[in-house]
PDB file of C-alpha atoms in Angstrom:
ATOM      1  CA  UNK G   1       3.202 109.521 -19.809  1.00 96.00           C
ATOM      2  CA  UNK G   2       4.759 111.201 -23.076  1.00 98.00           C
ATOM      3  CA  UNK G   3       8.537 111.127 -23.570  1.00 98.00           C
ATOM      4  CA  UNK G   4       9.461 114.033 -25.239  1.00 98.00           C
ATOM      5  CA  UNK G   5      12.436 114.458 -27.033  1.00 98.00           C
ATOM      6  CA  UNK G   6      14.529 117.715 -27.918  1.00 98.00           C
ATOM      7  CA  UNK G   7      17.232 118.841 -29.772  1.00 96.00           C
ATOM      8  CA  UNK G   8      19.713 121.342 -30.560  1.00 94.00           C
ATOM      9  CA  UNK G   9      19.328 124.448 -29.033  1.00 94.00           C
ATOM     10  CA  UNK G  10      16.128 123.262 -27.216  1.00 96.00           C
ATOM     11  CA  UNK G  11      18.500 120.898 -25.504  1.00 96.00           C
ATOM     12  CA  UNK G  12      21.084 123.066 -24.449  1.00 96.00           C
ATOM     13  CA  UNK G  13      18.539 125.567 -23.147  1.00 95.00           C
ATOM     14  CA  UNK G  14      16.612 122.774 -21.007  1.00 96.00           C
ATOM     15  CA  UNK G  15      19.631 120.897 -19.987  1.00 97.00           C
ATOM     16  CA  UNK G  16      17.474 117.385 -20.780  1.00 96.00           C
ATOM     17  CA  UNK G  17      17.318 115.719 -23.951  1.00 98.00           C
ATOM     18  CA  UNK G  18      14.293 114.354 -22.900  1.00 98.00           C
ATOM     19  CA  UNK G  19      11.835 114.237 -20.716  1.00 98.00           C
ATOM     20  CA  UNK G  20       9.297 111.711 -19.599  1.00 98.00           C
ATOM     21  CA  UNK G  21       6.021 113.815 -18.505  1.00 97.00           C
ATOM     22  CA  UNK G  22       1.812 113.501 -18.122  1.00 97.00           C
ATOM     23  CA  UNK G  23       0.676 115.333 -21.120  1.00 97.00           C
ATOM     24  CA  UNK G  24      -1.512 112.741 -22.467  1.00 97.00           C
ATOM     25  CA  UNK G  25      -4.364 114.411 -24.227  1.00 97.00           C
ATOM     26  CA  UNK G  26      -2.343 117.720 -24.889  1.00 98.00           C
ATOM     27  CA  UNK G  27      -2.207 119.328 -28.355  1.00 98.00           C
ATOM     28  CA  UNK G  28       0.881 119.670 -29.512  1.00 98.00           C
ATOM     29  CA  UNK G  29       0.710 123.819 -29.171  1.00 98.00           C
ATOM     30  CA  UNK G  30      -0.449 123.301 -25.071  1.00 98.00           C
ATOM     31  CA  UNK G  31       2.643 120.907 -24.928  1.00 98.00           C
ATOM     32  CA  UNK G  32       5.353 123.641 -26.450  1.00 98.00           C
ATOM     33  CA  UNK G  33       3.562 126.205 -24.078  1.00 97.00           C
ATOM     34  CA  UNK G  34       4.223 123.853 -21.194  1.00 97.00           C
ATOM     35  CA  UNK G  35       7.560 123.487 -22.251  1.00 98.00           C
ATOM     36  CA  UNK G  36       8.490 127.057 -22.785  1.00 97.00           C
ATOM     37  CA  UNK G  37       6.861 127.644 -19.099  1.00 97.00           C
ATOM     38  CA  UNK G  38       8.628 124.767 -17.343  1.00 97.00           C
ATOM     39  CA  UNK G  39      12.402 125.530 -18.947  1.00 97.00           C
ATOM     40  CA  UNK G  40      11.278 129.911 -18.725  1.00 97.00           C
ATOM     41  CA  UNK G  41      12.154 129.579 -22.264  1.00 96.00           C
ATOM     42  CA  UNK G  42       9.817 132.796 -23.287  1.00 94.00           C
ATOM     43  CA  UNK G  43       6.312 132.579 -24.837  1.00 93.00           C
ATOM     44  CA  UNK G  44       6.301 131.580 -28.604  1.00 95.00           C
ATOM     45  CA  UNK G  45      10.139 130.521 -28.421  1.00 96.00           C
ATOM     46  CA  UNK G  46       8.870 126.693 -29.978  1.00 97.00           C
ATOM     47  CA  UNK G  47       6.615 128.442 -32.312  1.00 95.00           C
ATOM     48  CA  UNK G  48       8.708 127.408 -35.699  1.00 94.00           C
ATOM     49  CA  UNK G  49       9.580 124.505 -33.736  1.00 96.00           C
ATOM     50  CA  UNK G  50       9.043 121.150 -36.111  1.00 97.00           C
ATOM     51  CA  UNK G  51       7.396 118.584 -34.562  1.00 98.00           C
ATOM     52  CA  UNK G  52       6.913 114.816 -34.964  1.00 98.00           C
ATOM     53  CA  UNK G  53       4.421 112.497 -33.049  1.00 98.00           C
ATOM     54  CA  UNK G  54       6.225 108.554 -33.000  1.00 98.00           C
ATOM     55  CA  UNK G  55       8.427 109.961 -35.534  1.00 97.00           C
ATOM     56  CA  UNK G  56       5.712 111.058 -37.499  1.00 98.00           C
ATOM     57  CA  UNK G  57       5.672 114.901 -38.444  1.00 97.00           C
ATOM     58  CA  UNK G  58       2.826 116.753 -36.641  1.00 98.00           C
ATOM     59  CA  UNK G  59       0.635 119.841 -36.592  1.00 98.00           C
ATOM     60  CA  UNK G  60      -0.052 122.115 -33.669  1.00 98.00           C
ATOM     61  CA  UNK G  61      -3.602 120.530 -33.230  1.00 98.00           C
ATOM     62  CA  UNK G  62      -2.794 117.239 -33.477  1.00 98.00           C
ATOM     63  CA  UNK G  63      -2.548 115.428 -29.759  1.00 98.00           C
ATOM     64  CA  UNK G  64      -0.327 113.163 -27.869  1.00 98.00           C
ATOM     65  CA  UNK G  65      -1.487 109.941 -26.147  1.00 98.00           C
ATOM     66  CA  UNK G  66      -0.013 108.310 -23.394  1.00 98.00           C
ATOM     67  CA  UNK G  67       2.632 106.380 -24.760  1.00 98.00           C
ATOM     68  CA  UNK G  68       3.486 108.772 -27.375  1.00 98.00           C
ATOM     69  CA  UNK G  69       7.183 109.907 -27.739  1.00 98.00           C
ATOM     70  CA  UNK G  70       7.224 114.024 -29.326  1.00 98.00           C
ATOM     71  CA  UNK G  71      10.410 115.139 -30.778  1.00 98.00           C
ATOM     72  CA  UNK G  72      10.770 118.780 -30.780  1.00 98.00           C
ATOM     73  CA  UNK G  73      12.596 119.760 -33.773  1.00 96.00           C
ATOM     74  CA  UNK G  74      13.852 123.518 -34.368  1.00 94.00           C
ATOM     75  CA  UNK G  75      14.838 124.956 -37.557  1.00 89.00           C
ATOM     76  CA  UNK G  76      18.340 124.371 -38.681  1.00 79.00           C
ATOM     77  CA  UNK G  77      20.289 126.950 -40.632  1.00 67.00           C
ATOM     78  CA  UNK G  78      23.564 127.132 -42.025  1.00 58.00           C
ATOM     79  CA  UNK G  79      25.407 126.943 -45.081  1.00 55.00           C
TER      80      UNK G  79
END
């Protein structure tokens, strides 16, 4: 299992702010499609999405293990 965590706007569109789910072996990129899929969130709506692997930051290529917590991070504007 992966725990995945999400934030902001991610959060409020899923209604979780996280998830516990078998996506061990995923890249990150299958892992936002999955999640875009699951929560109907529209294809490439994660694409700026930041991510970090065990609080690490990640790349779309790089993939999750079991035991692996994601955070899903989006891009944060303001002023």
């Amino acid at each position: 299992m992966v725990e995945i965590l999400f934030f902001a706007w991610i959060s409020d569109k899923t209604g979780e702010s996280r998830i516990k789910v078998s996506v061990d072996g995923y890249s990150v990129q299958e892992v936002k499609s999955w999640v875009e899929q699951k929560y109907q969130l529209g294809t490439g709506a994660l694409s700026k999405t930041m991510t970090a692997i065990n609080e690490e930051f990640s790349e779309n290529d790089d993939r999750v293990q079991h035991g692996d917590t994601l955070a899903l991070i989006p891009p944060v504007s303001g002023g």
